[in-house]
Amino acid sequence: MRKEKIMTNFEKIIAQNRLKTNAVLATYCVIFAFIGLLVDVIRINANDLGTALFKLMTFQIFPTITIIMFLVAFIIIVVCIQNFSSIMLSGDEYKLIDSSKVLSSKENQIHRLLLELLEEAKLHFEPKLYIIKAPYMNAFASGWNESNSLIALTSALIERLDRDELKAVIAHELSHIRHNDIRLTMCVGILSNIMLLVANFSVYFFMGNRKNSGANLARMILLVLQIILPFLTLLLQMYLSRTREYMADSGAAFLMHDNKPMIRALQKISNDYKENDYKDTDTNSTRSAAYLFSTEMFSTHPSIKNRIQSLSRRVI
């Protein structure tokens, strides 16, 4: 009965998390479309902003720039999905743990830990496992879905964590995959970059002799968005990512039937970053939001203190 209750609560939290995810993605799409429509207003040199927006949204005037923006975003997302492994792993020496080949004792250990978790959770997929040769302790999961997902662990993490702590970290990343967080991280990261790029450059498009009041107002709004959007996208990412990290921590404790290994792993990783400056060591910024741990001032991750407090309150 107790196990069923825990499972029900766990599934309820996951459902709430997915609802928040869909809300944020919808917000991104609305903002993205609004930017495109503003550029279209400038393109047609509209006299009245409201009237022009209505005609563009009802296709009385074809929203050329808006449609192009969505097509370009779609193409970029498809390209990133097809090449996500090389994008996420670039900048470092890395190795795929291939169970069909001879493995070192450490490689064999982490592969067995993954298999244990998959069996215990009754999961019918196996993400690829990579070791990134790096002096810092971190990990991430990536991919579009379960069938093409990957989990990457740094060599320093593997060397400095004990067996249960390593298993907890793998369980954390596996939870991201189970919750479909990897797809979200990829989409949100791509949309944020495209949206900011378009907002920054679109204000200079179609400058020419367009001096009608509607077009000028649209240009002014775009200028304001240049200032607001970086903060808005950061807030949206923080809102999503912090929920995701708490969920993945909780998922790790759930799979391990113990919250202590995850707590110890977070403490060790945090202490390592406090004692060492890795700012110039990791040159791949594309995976910063996907990392288990982040040290950025405006990090999308919750603080280690809050994550440990949340884990400590969890009854296994």
XYZ file of C-alpha atoms in Angstrom:
316
model
C 0.000 0.000 0.000
C 2.792 2.405 0.986
C 4.753 1.643 -2.188
C 1.643 2.262 -4.317
C 1.046 5.582 -2.526
C 4.646 6.704 -3.119
C 4.361 5.705 -6.774
C 1.081 7.623 -7.148
C 2.596 10.763 -5.596
C 5.692 10.397 -7.750
C 3.637 10.097 -10.936
C 1.522 13.086 -9.861
C 4.638 15.245 -9.449
C 5.922 14.126 -12.864
C 2.550 15.051 -14.423
C 2.708 18.503 -12.794
C 6.261 18.942 -14.047
C 5.215 18.091 -17.608
C 2.313 20.556 -17.384
C 4.737 23.324 -16.413
C 7.014 22.257 -19.248
C 4.225 22.543 -21.820
C 3.237 25.959 -20.454
C 6.795 27.286 -20.815
C 7.182 25.853 -24.328
C 3.879 27.487 -25.300
C 5.169 30.791 -23.889
C 8.314 30.482 -26.017
C 6.234 29.875 -29.140
C 3.992 32.886 -28.429
C 6.987 35.204 -27.893
C 8.679 33.777 -30.977
C 5.565 34.399 -33.101
C 5.161 37.912 -31.657
C 8.720 38.851 -32.672
C 8.087 37.532 -36.183
C 4.824 39.479 -36.459
C 6.551 42.703 -35.329
C 9.183 42.283 -38.032
C 6.379 41.669 -40.535
C 4.730 44.930 -39.398
C 8.004 46.739 -40.159
C 8.286 44.912 -43.491
C 4.870 46.094 -44.690
C 5.452 49.591 -43.222
C 2.078 49.540 -41.438
C 0.223 52.683 -40.424
C -1.489 51.089 -37.430
C 0.167 48.389 -35.301
C -3.018 46.752 -33.991
C -4.696 46.547 -37.368
C -1.532 45.174 -38.988
C -1.104 42.492 -36.309
C -4.727 41.408 -36.725
C -4.422 41.157 -40.513
C -1.141 39.212 -40.220
C -2.556 36.785 -37.641
C -5.687 36.189 -39.743
C -3.573 35.811 -42.917
C -5.281 38.740 -44.624
C -1.650 39.753 -45.097
C 0.709 36.783 -45.359
C 3.128 36.811 -42.342
C 6.226 36.042 -44.426
C 8.898 36.713 -41.775
C 6.963 34.868 -39.062
C 6.608 31.778 -41.248
C 10.289 31.928 -42.252
C 11.315 32.201 -38.588
C 9.334 29.105 -37.643
C 10.700 27.165 -40.617
C 14.295 28.141 -39.765
C 13.741 27.221 -36.093
C 12.282 23.862 -37.146
C 15.253 23.138 -39.445
C 17.767 24.093 -36.723
C 16.000 21.869 -34.183
C 16.011 18.927 -36.636
C 19.731 19.427 -37.368
C 20.520 19.643 -33.648
C 18.491 16.501 -32.921
C 20.392 14.592 -35.614
C 23.771 15.789 -34.333
C 23.129 16.215 -30.607
C 25.829 13.715 -29.555
C 28.650 15.505 -31.357
C 27.321 18.912 -30.222
C 27.109 17.930 -26.548
C 30.389 16.004 -26.469
C 32.502 18.383 -28.562
C 35.474 20.155 -27.035
C 36.680 17.210 -24.968
C 38.250 13.818 -25.403
C 35.548 11.228 -24.768
C 35.005 7.493 -24.995
C 31.903 5.386 -25.577
C 31.550 2.483 -23.163
C 30.913 -0.340 -25.617
C 29.967 -3.544 -23.796
C 30.866 -5.606 -26.886
C 34.526 -4.659 -26.378
C 36.991 -5.235 -23.550
C 36.299 -2.738 -20.764
C 38.513 -1.479 -17.959
C 37.421 -2.233 -14.387
C 35.979 1.277 -13.951
C 34.179 1.182 -17.292
C 32.751 -2.207 -16.455
C 31.645 -0.938 -13.039
C 29.642 2.042 -14.310
C 28.124 -0.042 -17.112
C 26.956 -2.593 -14.540
C 25.530 0.209 -12.377
C 23.473 1.412 -15.330
C 22.236 -2.122 -16.062
C 21.279 -2.578 -12.393
C 19.218 0.616 -12.443
C 17.511 -0.321 -15.707
C 16.619 -3.749 -14.329
C 15.424 -2.426 -10.962
C 13.283 0.240 -12.622
C 12.057 -2.236 -15.268
C 13.084 0.104 -18.080
C 13.317 -1.310 -21.594
C 15.926 1.007 -23.079
C 19.643 1.522 -22.551
C 21.184 4.967 -23.065
C 24.697 5.141 -24.434
C 27.329 5.707 -21.755
C 30.239 8.087 -22.332
C 33.260 9.024 -20.270
C 34.530 12.572 -20.821
C 38.171 13.076 -19.947
C 37.965 16.149 -17.715
C 39.368 17.289 -14.336
C 36.001 18.547 -13.019
C 33.234 16.419 -11.495
C 30.030 16.589 -13.513
C 27.555 14.607 -15.605
C 24.705 15.174 -18.040
C 22.079 13.370 -20.087
C 21.009 14.288 -23.595
C 18.993 13.084 -26.569
C 15.552 13.440 -28.110
C 13.951 10.361 -26.575
C 14.756 7.187 -24.668
C 15.884 5.241 -27.732
C 18.674 7.648 -28.733
C 19.603 9.037 -25.302
C 23.050 9.248 -23.749
C 24.561 9.725 -20.310
C 28.027 11.261 -19.972
C 30.194 11.203 -16.838
C 33.496 13.010 -16.424
C 36.565 10.958 -15.550
C 37.078 13.001 -12.363
C 33.556 12.157 -11.197
C 34.154 8.445 -11.759
C 37.473 8.542 -9.882
C 36.274 10.486 -6.830
C 32.830 9.067 -6.077
C 32.224 5.721 -4.416
C 30.018 3.017 -5.932
C 26.696 4.130 -4.427
C 27.360 7.798 -5.184
C 28.154 6.954 -8.814
C 24.997 4.893 -9.046
C 22.980 7.801 -7.624
C 24.421 10.195 -10.244
C 23.594 7.741 -13.046
C 20.099 7.369 -11.526
C 19.758 11.172 -11.548
C 20.629 11.361 -15.256
C 18.453 8.344 -16.009
C 15.576 10.168 -14.299
C 16.051 13.130 -16.653
C 15.599 10.712 -19.551
C 12.526 9.070 -17.963
C 10.931 12.491 -17.381
C 11.594 13.622 -20.990
C 13.731 16.457 -19.629
C 16.447 15.872 -22.220
C 14.063 16.793 -25.039
C 12.972 19.893 -23.155
C 16.526 21.075 -22.470
C 17.400 20.727 -26.127
C 14.315 22.549 -27.451
C 14.403 25.371 -24.917
C 18.122 25.939 -25.412
C 17.749 26.153 -29.190
C 14.613 28.342 -29.076
C 16.214 30.743 -26.573
C 19.266 31.283 -28.763
C 17.250 31.750 -31.967
C 14.788 34.076 -30.255
C 17.511 36.311 -28.812
C 19.382 36.355 -32.123
C 16.262 37.384 -34.063
C 15.319 40.054 -31.499
C 18.829 41.521 -31.606
C 19.044 41.781 -35.383
C 15.459 42.175 -36.550
C 15.237 45.789 -35.405
C 17.755 46.684 -38.115
C 15.879 44.884 -40.910
C 13.782 46.819 -43.391
C 14.964 50.170 -42.019
C 14.737 51.996 -45.392
C 12.137 54.722 -45.675
C 9.536 53.014 -43.525
C 8.357 55.866 -41.318
C 4.711 55.005 -40.764
C 3.635 55.041 -37.107
C 2.766 51.324 -36.894
C 6.158 50.249 -38.264
C 8.008 52.646 -35.963
C 6.064 51.415 -32.929
C 6.901 47.812 -33.851
C 10.580 48.780 -34.085
C 10.436 50.445 -30.657
C 8.871 47.319 -29.118
C 11.660 45.222 -30.638
C 14.224 47.584 -29.106
C 12.611 47.093 -25.682
C 12.528 43.318 -26.225
C 16.277 43.372 -26.839
C 16.653 44.402 -23.189
C 13.848 42.332 -21.674
C 14.181 38.995 -23.505
C 17.557 37.879 -22.042
C 16.095 38.204 -18.535
C 12.782 36.621 -19.532
C 14.443 33.606 -21.171
C 16.685 33.205 -18.117
C 13.649 33.267 -15.803
C 11.813 30.713 -17.953
C 14.851 28.419 -18.024
C 15.345 28.791 -14.271
C 11.674 28.008 -13.632
C 11.893 24.858 -15.727
C 15.370 23.684 -14.898
C 15.059 24.057 -11.140
C 11.910 21.959 -11.152
C 13.701 19.428 -13.356
C 16.698 19.149 -11.034
C 14.562 18.626 -7.938
C 12.620 15.970 -9.843
C 15.781 14.200 -11.040
C 17.250 14.276 -7.499
C 14.000 12.824 -6.199
C 14.019 10.275 -9.022
C 17.546 9.195 -8.079
C 16.529 8.701 -4.446
C 13.445 6.783 -5.608
C 15.484 4.436 -7.825
C 18.161 3.967 -5.146
C 15.617 3.521 -2.322
C 17.940 5.833 -0.385
C 18.515 9.599 -0.454
C 21.968 9.585 1.183
C 24.135 8.574 -1.839
C 22.753 11.467 -3.916
C 23.287 13.890 -1.031
C 26.920 12.755 -0.615
C 27.533 13.014 -4.366
C 26.186 16.587 -4.481
C 28.310 17.563 -1.482
C 31.490 16.143 -3.024
C 30.866 17.786 -6.398
C 30.059 21.134 -4.785
C 33.181 21.021 -2.594
C 35.329 20.182 -5.620
C 34.079 23.279 -7.467
C 34.642 25.426 -4.367
C 38.262 24.295 -4.156
C 39.051 24.566 -7.877
C 38.390 27.060 -10.661
C 37.175 25.232 -13.771
C 35.908 28.352 -15.543
C 38.309 28.046 -18.473
C 38.492 24.239 -18.476
C 35.097 23.393 -19.945
C 34.813 25.121 -23.329
C 31.466 23.596 -24.366
C 28.770 26.056 -23.240
C 25.961 24.134 -24.980
C 25.736 21.587 -22.171
C 25.831 23.974 -19.185
C 22.041 23.777 -18.650
C 22.157 19.972 -18.882
C 24.872 19.515 -16.252
C 24.189 17.869 -12.913
C 25.875 20.846 -11.221
C 26.385 24.454 -12.299
C 28.419 27.272 -10.716
C 27.196 30.164 -12.868
C 26.032 33.257 -10.976
C 22.569 33.149 -12.579
C 22.456 29.388 -12.826
C 19.341 27.615 -14.033
C 20.040 25.060 -11.283
C 18.826 25.393 -7.679
C 21.505 25.747 -5.012
C 23.149 22.624 -3.643
C 21.938 23.616 -0.177
C 18.303 23.664 -1.316
C 18.688 20.428 -3.270
C 20.143 18.651 -0.233
C 17.392 20.039 2.013
C 14.784 18.790 -0.453
C 16.408 15.349 -0.596
C 16.713 15.202 3.201
C 12.964 15.771 3.560
C 12.197 12.935 1.152
C 10.982 9.790 2.918
C 12.152 6.630 1.093
